[in-house]
PDB file of C-alpha atoms in Angstrom:
ATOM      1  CA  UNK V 101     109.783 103.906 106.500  1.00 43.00           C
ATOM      2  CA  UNK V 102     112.583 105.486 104.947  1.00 48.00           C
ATOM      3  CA  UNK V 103     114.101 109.104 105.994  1.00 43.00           C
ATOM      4  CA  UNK V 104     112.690 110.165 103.044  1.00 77.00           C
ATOM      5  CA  UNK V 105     109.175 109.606 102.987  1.00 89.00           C
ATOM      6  CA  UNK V 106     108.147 112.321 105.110  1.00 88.00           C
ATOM      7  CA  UNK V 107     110.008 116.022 104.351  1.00 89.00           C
ATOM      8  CA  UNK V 108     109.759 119.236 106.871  1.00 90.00           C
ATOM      9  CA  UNK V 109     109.010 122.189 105.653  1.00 89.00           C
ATOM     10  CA  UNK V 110     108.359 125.745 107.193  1.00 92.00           C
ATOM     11  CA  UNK V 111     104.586 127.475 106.660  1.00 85.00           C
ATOM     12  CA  UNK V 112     102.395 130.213 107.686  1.00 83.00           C
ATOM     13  CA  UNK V 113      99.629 129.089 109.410  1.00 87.00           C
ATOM     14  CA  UNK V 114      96.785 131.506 109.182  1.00 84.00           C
ATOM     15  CA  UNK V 115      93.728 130.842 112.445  1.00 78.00           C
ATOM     16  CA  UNK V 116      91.232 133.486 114.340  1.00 82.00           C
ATOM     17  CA  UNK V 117      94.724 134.191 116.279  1.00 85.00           C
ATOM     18  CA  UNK V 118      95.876 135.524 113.236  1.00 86.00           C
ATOM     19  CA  UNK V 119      99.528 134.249 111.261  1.00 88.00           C
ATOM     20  CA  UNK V 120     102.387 132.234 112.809  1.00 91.00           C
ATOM     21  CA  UNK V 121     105.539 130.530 111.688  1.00 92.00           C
ATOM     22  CA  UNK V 122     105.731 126.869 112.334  1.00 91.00           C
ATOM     23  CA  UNK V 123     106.651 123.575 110.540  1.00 93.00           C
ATOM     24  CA  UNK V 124     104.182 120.970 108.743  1.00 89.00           C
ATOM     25  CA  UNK V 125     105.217 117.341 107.254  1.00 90.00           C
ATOM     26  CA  UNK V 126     104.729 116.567 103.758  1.00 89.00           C
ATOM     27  CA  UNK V 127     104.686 113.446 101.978  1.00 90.00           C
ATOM     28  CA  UNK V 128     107.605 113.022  99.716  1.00 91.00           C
ATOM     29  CA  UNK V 129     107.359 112.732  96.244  1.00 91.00           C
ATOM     30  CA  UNK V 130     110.162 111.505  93.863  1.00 92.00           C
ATOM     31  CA  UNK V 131     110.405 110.524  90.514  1.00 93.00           C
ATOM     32  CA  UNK V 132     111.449 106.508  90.338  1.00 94.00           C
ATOM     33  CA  UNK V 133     113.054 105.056  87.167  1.00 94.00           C
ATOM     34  CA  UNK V 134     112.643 101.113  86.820  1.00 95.00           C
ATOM     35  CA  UNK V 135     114.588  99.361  84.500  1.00 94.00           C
ATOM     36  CA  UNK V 136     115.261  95.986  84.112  1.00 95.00           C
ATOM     37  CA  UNK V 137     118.430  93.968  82.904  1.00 94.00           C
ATOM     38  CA  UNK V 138     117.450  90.245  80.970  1.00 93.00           C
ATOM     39  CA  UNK V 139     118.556  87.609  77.877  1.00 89.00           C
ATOM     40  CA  UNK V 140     122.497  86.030  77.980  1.00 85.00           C
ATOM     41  CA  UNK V 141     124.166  85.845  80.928  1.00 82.00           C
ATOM     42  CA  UNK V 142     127.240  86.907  79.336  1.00 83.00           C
ATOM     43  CA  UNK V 143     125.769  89.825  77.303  1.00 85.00           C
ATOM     44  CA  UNK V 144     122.566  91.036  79.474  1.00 88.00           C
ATOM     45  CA  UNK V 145     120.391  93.501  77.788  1.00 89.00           C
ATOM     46  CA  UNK V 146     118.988  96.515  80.434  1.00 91.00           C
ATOM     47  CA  UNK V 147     115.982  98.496  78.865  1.00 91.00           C
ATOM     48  CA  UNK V 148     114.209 101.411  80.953  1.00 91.00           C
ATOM     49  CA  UNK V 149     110.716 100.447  81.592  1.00 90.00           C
ATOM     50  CA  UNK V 150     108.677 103.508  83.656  1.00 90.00           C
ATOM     51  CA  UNK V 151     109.470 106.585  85.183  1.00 92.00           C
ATOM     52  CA  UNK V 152     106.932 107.272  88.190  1.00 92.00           C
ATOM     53  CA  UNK V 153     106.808 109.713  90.975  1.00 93.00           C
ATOM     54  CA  UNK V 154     106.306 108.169  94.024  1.00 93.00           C
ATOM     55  CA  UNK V 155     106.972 108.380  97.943  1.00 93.00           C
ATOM     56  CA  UNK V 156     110.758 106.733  98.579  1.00 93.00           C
ATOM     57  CA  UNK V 157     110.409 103.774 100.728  1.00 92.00           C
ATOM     58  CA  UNK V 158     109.395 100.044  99.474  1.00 94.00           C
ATOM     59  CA  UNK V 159     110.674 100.449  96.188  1.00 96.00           C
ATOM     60  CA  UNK V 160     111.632  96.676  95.603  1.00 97.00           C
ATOM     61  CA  UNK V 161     107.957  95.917  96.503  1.00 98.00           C
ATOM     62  CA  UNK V 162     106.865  98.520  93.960  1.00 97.00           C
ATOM     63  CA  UNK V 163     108.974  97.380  91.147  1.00 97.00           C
ATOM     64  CA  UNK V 164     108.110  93.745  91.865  1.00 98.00           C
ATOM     65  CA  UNK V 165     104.134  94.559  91.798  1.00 97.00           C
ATOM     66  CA  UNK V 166     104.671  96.628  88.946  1.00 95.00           C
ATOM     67  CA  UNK V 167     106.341  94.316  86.843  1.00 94.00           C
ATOM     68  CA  UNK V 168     103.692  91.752  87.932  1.00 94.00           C
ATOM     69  CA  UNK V 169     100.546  93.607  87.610  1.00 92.00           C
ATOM     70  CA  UNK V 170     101.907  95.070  83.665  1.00 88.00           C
ATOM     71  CA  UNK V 171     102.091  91.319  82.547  1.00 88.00           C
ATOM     72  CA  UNK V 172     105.903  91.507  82.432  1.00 90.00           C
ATOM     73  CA  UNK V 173     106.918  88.819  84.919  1.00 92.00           C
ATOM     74  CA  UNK V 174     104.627  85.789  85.626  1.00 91.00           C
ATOM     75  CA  UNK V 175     106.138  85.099  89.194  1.00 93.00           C
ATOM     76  CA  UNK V 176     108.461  86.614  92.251  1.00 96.00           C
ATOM     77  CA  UNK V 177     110.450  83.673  90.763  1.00 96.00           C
ATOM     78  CA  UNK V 178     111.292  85.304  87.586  1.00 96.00           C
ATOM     79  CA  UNK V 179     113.488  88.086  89.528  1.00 97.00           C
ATOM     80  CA  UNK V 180     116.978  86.927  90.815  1.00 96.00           C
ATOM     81  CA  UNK V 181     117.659  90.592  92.309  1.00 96.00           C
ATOM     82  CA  UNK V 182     116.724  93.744  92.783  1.00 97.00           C
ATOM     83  CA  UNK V 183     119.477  96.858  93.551  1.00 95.00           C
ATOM     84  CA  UNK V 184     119.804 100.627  93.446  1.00 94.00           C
ATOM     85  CA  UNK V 185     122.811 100.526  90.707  1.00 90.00           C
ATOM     86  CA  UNK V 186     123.940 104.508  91.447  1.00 84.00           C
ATOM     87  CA  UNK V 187     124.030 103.907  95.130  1.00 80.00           C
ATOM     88  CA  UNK V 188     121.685 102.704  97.894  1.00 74.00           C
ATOM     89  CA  UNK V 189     117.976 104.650  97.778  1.00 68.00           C
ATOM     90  CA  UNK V 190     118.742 106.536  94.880  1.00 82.00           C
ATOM     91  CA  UNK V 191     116.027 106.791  92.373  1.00 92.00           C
ATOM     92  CA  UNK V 192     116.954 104.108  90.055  1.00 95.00           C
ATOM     93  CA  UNK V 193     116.062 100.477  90.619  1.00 96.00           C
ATOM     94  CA  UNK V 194     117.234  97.725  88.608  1.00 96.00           C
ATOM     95  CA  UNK V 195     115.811  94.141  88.494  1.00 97.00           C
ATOM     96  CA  UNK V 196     117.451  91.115  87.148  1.00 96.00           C
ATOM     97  CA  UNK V 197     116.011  88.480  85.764  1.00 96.00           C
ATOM     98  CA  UNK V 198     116.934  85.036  86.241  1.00 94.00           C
ATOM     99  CA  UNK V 199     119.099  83.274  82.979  1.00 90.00           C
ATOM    100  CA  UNK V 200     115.684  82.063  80.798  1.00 88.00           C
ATOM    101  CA  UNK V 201     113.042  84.356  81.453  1.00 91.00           C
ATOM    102  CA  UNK V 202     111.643  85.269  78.669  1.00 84.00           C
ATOM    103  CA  UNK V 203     110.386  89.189  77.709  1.00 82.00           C
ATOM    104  CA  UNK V 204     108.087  89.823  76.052  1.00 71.00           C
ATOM    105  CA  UNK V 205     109.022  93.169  73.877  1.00 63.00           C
ATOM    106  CA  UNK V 206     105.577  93.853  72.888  1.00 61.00           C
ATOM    107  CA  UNK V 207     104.989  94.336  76.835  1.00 56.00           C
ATOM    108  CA  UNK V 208     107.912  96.312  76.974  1.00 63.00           C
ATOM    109  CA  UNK V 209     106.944  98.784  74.421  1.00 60.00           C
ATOM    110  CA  UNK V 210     104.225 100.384  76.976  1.00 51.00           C
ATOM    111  CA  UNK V 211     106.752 102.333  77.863  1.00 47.00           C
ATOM    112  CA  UNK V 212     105.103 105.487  79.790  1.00 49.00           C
ATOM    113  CA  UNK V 213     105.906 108.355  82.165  1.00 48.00           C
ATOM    114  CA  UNK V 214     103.286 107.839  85.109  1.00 56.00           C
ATOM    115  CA  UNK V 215     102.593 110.297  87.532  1.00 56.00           C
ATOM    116  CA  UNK V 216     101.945 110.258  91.168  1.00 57.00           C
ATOM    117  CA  UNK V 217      97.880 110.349  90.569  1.00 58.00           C
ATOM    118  CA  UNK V 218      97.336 108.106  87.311  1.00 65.00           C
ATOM    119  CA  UNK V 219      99.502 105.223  86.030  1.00 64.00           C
ATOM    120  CA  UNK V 220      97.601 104.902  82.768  1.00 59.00           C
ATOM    121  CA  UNK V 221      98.334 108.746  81.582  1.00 59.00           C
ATOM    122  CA  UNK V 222     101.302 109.209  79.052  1.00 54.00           C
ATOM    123  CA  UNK V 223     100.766 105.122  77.603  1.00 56.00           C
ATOM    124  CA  UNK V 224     101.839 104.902  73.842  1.00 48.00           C
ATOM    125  CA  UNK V 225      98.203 103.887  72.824  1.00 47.00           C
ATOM    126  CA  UNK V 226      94.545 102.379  74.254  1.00 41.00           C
ATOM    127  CA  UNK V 227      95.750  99.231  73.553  1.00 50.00           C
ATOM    128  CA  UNK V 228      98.347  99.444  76.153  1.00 51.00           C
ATOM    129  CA  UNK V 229      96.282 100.279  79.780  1.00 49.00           C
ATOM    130  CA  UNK V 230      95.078  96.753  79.202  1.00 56.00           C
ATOM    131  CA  UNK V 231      97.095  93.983  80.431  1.00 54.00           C
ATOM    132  CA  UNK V 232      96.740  89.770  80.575  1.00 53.00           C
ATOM    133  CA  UNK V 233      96.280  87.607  83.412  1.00 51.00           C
ATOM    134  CA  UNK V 234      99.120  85.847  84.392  1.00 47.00           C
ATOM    135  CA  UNK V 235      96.688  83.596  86.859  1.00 47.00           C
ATOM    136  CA  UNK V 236      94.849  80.704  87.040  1.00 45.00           C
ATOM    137  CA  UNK V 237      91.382  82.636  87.345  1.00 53.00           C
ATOM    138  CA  UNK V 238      88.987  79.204  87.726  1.00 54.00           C
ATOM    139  CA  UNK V 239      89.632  79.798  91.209  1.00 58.00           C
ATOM    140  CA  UNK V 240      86.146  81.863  91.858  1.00 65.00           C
ATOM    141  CA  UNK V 241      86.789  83.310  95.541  1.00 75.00           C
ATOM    142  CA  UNK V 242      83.454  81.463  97.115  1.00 87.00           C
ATOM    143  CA  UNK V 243      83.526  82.884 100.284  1.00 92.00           C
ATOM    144  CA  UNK V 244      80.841  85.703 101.924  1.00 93.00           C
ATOM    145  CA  UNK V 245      81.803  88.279 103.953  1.00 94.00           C
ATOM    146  CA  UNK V 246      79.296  89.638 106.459  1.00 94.00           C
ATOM    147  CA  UNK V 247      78.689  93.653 106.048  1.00 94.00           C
ATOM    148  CA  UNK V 248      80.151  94.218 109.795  1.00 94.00           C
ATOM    149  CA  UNK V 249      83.575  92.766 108.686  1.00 96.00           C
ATOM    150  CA  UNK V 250      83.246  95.367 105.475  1.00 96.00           C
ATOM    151  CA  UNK V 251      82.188  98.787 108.406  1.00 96.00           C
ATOM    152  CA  UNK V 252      85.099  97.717 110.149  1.00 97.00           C
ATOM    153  CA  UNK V 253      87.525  97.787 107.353  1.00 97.00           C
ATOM    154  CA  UNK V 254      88.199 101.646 107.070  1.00 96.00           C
ATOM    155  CA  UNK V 255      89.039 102.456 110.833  1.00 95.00           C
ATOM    156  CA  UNK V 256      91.601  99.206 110.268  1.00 96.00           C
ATOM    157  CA  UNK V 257      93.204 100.146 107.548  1.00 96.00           C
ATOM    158  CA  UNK V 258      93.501 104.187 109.043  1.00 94.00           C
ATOM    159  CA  UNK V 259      95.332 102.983 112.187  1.00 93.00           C
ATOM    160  CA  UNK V 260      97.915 102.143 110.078  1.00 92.00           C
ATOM    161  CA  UNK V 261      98.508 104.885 108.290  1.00 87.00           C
ATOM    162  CA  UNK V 262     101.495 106.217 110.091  1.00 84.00           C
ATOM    163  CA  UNK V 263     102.480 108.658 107.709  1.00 84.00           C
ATOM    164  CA  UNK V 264      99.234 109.439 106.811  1.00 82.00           C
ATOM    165  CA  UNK V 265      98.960 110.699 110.134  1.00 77.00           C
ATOM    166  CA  UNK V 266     101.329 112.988 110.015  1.00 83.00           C
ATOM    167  CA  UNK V 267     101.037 114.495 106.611  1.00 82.00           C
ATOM    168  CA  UNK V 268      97.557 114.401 105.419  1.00 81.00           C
ATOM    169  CA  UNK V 269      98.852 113.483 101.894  1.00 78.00           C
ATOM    170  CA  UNK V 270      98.878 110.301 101.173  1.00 90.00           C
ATOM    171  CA  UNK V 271      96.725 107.348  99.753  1.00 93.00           C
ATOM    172  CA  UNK V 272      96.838 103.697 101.423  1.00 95.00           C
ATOM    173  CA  UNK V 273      95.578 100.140 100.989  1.00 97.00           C
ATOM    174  CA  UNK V 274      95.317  97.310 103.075  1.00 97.00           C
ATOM    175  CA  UNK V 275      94.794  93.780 102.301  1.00 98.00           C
ATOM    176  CA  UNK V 276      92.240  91.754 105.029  1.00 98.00           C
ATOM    177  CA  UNK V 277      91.247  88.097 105.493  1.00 97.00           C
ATOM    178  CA  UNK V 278      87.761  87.289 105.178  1.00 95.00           C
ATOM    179  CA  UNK V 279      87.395  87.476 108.823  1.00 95.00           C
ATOM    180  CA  UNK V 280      88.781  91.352 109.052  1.00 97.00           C
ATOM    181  CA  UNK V 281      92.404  90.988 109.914  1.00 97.00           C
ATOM    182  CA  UNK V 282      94.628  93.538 108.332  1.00 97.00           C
ATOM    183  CA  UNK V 283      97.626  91.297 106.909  1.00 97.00           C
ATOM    184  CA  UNK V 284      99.258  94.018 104.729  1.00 97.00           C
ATOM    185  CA  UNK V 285      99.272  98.055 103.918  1.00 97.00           C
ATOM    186  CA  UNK V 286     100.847 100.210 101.883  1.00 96.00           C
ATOM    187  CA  UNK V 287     100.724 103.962 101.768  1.00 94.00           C
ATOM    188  CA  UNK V 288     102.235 105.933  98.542  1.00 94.00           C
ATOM    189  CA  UNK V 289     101.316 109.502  97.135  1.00 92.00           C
ATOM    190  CA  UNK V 290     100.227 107.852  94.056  1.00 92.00           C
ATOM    191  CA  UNK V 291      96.975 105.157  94.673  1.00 93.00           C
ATOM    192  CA  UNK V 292      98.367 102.738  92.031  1.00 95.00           C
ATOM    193  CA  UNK V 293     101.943 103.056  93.452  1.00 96.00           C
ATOM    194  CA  UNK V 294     100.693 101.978  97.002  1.00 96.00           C
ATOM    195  CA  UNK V 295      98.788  98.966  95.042  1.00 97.00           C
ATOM    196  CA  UNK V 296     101.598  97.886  93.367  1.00 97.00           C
ATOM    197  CA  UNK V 297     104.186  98.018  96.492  1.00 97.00           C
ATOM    198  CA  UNK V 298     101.200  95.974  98.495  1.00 98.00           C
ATOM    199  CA  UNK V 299     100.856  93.418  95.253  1.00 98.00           C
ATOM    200  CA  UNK V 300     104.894  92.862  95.732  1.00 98.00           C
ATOM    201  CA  UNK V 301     104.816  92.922  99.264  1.00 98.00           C
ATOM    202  CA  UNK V 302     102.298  90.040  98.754  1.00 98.00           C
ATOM    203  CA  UNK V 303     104.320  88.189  96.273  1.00 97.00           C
ATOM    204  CA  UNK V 304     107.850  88.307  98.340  1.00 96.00           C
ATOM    205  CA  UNK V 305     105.702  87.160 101.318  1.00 96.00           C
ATOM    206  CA  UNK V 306     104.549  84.461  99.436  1.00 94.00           C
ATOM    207  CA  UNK V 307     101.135  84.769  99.631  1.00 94.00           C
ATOM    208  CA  UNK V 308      99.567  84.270  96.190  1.00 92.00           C
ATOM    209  CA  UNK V 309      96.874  83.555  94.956  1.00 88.00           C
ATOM    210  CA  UNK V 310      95.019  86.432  96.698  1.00 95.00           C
ATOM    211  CA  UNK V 311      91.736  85.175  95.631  1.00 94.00           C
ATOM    212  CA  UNK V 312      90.009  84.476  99.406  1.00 94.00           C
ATOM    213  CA  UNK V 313      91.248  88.226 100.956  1.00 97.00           C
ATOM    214  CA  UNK V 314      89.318  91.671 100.679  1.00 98.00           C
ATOM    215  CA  UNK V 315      91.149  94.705  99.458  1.00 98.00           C
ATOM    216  CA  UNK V 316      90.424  98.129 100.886  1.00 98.00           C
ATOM    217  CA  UNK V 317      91.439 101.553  98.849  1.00 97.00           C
ATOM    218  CA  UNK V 318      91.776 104.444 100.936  1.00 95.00           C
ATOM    219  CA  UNK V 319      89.868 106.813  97.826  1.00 93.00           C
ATOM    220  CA  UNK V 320      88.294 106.297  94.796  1.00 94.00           C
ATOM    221  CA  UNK V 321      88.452 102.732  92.769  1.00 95.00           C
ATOM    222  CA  UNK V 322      89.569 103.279  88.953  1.00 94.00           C
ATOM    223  CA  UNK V 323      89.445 100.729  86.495  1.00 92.00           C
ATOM    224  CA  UNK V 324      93.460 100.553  86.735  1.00 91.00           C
ATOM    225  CA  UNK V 325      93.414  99.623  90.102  1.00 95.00           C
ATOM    226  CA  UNK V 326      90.423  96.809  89.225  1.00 95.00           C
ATOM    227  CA  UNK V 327      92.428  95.814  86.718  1.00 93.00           C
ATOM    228  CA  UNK V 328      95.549  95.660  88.984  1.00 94.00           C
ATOM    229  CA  UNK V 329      93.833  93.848  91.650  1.00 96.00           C
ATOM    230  CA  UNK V 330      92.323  91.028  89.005  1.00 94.00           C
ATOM    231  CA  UNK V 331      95.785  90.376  88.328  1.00 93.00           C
ATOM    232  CA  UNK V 332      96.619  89.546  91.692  1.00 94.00           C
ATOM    233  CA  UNK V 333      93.153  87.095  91.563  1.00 94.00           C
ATOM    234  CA  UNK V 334      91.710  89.754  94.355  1.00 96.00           C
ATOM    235  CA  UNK V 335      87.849  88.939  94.308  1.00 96.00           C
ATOM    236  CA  UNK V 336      86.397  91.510  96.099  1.00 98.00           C
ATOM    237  CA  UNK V 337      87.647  95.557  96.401  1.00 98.00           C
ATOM    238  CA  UNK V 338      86.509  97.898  98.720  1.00 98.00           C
ATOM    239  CA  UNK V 339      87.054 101.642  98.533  1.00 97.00           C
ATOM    240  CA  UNK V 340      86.230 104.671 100.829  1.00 96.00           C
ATOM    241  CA  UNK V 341      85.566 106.662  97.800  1.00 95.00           C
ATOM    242  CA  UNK V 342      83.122 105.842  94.650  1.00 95.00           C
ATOM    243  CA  UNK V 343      84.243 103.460  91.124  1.00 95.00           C
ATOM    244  CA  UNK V 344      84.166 104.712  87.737  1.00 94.00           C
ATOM    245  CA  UNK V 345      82.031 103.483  85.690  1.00 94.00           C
ATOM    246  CA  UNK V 346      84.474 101.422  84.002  1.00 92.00           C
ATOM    247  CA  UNK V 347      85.987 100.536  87.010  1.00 93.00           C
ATOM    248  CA  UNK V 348      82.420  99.020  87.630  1.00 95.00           C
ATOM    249  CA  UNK V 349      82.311  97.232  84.213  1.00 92.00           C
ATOM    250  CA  UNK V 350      85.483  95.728  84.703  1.00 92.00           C
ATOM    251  CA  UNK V 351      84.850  93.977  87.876  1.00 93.00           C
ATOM    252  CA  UNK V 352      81.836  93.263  86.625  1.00 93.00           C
ATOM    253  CA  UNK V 353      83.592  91.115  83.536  1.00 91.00           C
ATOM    254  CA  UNK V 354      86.238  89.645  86.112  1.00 92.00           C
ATOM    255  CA  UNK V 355      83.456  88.856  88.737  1.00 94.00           C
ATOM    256  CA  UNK V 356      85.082  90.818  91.352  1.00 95.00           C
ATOM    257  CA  UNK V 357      82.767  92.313  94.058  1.00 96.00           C
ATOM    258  CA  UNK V 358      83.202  96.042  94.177  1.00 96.00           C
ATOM    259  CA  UNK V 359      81.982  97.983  96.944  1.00 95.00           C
ATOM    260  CA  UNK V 360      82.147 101.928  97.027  1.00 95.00           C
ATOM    261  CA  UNK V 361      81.554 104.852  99.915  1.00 96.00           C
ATOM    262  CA  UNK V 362      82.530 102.151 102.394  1.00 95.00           C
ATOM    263  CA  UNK V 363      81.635 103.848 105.959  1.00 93.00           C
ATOM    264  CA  UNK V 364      81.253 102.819 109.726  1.00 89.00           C
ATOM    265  CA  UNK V 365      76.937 101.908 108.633  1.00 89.00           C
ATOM    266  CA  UNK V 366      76.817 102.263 105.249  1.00 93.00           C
ATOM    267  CA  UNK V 367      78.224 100.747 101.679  1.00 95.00           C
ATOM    268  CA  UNK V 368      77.249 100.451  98.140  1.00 95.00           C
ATOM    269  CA  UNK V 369      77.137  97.307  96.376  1.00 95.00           C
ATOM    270  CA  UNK V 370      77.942  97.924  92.474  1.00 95.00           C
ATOM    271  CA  UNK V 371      78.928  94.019  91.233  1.00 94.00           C
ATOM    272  CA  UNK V 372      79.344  90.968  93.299  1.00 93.00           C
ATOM    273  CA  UNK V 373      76.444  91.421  95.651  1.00 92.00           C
ATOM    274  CA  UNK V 374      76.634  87.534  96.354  1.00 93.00           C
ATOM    275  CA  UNK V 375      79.861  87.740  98.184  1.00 95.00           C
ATOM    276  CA  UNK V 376      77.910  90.208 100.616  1.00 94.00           C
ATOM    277  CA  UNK V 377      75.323  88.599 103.816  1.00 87.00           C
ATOM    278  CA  UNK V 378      72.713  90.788 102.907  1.00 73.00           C
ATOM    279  CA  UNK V 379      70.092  89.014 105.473  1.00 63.00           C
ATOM    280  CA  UNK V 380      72.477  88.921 108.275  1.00 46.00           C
ATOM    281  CA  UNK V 381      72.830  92.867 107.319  1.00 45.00           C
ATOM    282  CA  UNK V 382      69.178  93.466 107.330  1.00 47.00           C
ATOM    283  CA  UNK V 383      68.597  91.782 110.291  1.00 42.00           C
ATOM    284  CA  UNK V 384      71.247  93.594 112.478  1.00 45.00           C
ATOM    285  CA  UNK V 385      69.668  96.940 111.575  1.00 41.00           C
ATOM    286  CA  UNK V 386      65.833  95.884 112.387  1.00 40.00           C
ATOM    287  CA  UNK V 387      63.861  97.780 115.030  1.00 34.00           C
TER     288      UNK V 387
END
């Protein structure tokens, strides 16, 4: 956590006591602008890719699993560094790519302002909010998880929440083995931000393919963030909160399970169900 990610500020705060001055914690947001610098060594082209607005902290892993998740790089290999040209934490990051890599400029032309709540508004056209698999997607994720590993999910992924905890304003994901170990979170003021910073956590860690782990959203699950998650080969999403409906027609075309209103007794299946032991689940709640 950087200094920045969590801001004091002075309030009112109105009870049955009546009004008093105090201090709350927000979550910061700032705006980010990604650019990236590419072609001859000796002449290097550096195009501006995104603005978003986003809480400061973990930018490298959010440019990385931005880059990746947009179709513009095919590995963490592609990148041969990442720096803050104006200074250390400012709000311009700048990747390099390694002598060869190819861009693709038809990729580069979604250029886009995204906000803190939706990284598909501002795109140049429909065409763009859809992006191509970079994986090998034969690999099917043939595993079952048992509906006590999915209660227990939630409650994992909140104890890590640190700034969460103290601001109230921020949205998180955690990626889980099949057996319900938290491996990775990320917490961001924008959902697809934290995705992307957990997606680039994931590839500097060097744990791709992510095709036998469960993902957990903290809210709702769009189809950006199904789409997001099938490019990281992620074959079954959870979320506290409910899909879309095209969130629900995309996993179902990627054959991802998607589970919504994930709670302590309680989930709904909306693709996927065979990922899910449904007779171990009716069993434990007989009698």
């Amino acid at each position: 956590m950087t200094p920045s990610s969590i801001v004091s500020a002075g309030i009112y705060k109105v009870d049955e006591q009546g009004i008093s001055k105090t201090n709350d914690f927000l979550a910061a947001e700032e705006p980010l602008q990604m650019r990236i610098k590419y072609g001859d060594p000796v002449e290097q082209l550096i195009k501006n890719i995104s603005v978003t607005m986003r809480t400061p902290g973990k930018d490298e892993e959010l440019v990385t699993g931005f880059l990746f998740t947009e179709g513009i790089i095919k590995s963490i290999d592609d990148i041969s560094n990442i720096q803050y040209p104006t200074g250390i934490h400012s709000n311009i990051i700048e990747v390099e790519f390694k002598a060869g890599v190819m861009v693709e400029m038809k990729s580069l032309e979604r250029n886009f302002y995204t906000t803190s709540s939706c990284g598909v508004c501002g795109k140049s056209s429909i065409e763009a909010i859809t992006t191509h698999c970079n994986l090998n997607q034969n690999h099917t994720g043939n595993f079952e998880c048992s509906p006590a590993i999915i209660h227990n999910l939630p409650d994992a992924l909140r104890s890590s929440q640190n700034m969460f905890a103290q601001t109230g304003g921020l949205h998180a994901c955690g990626l889980f083995s099949v057996k319900g170990e938290l491996l990775l979170s990320r917490e961001d003021v924008g959902r697809h931000n934290a995705l992307d910073k957990l997606i680039g956590a994931s590839l500097q860690q060097q744990l791709f393919p992510l095709h036998n782990y469960l993902l957990l959203l903290s809210g709702r699950a769009s189809f950006e963030l199904v789409q997001k998650a099938y490019m990281a080969g992620i074959k079954l999403i959870a979320a506290v909160g409910a899909p879309s409906s095209l969130a629900v027609q995309t996993a179902e075309t990627f054959g991802i399970t998607l589970l919504g209103f994930v709670k302590a007794r309680t989930f709904n299946i909306y693709t996927g169900a065979q990922r899910i032991k449904t007779p171990a689940y009716e069993t434990s709640y007989q009698g």
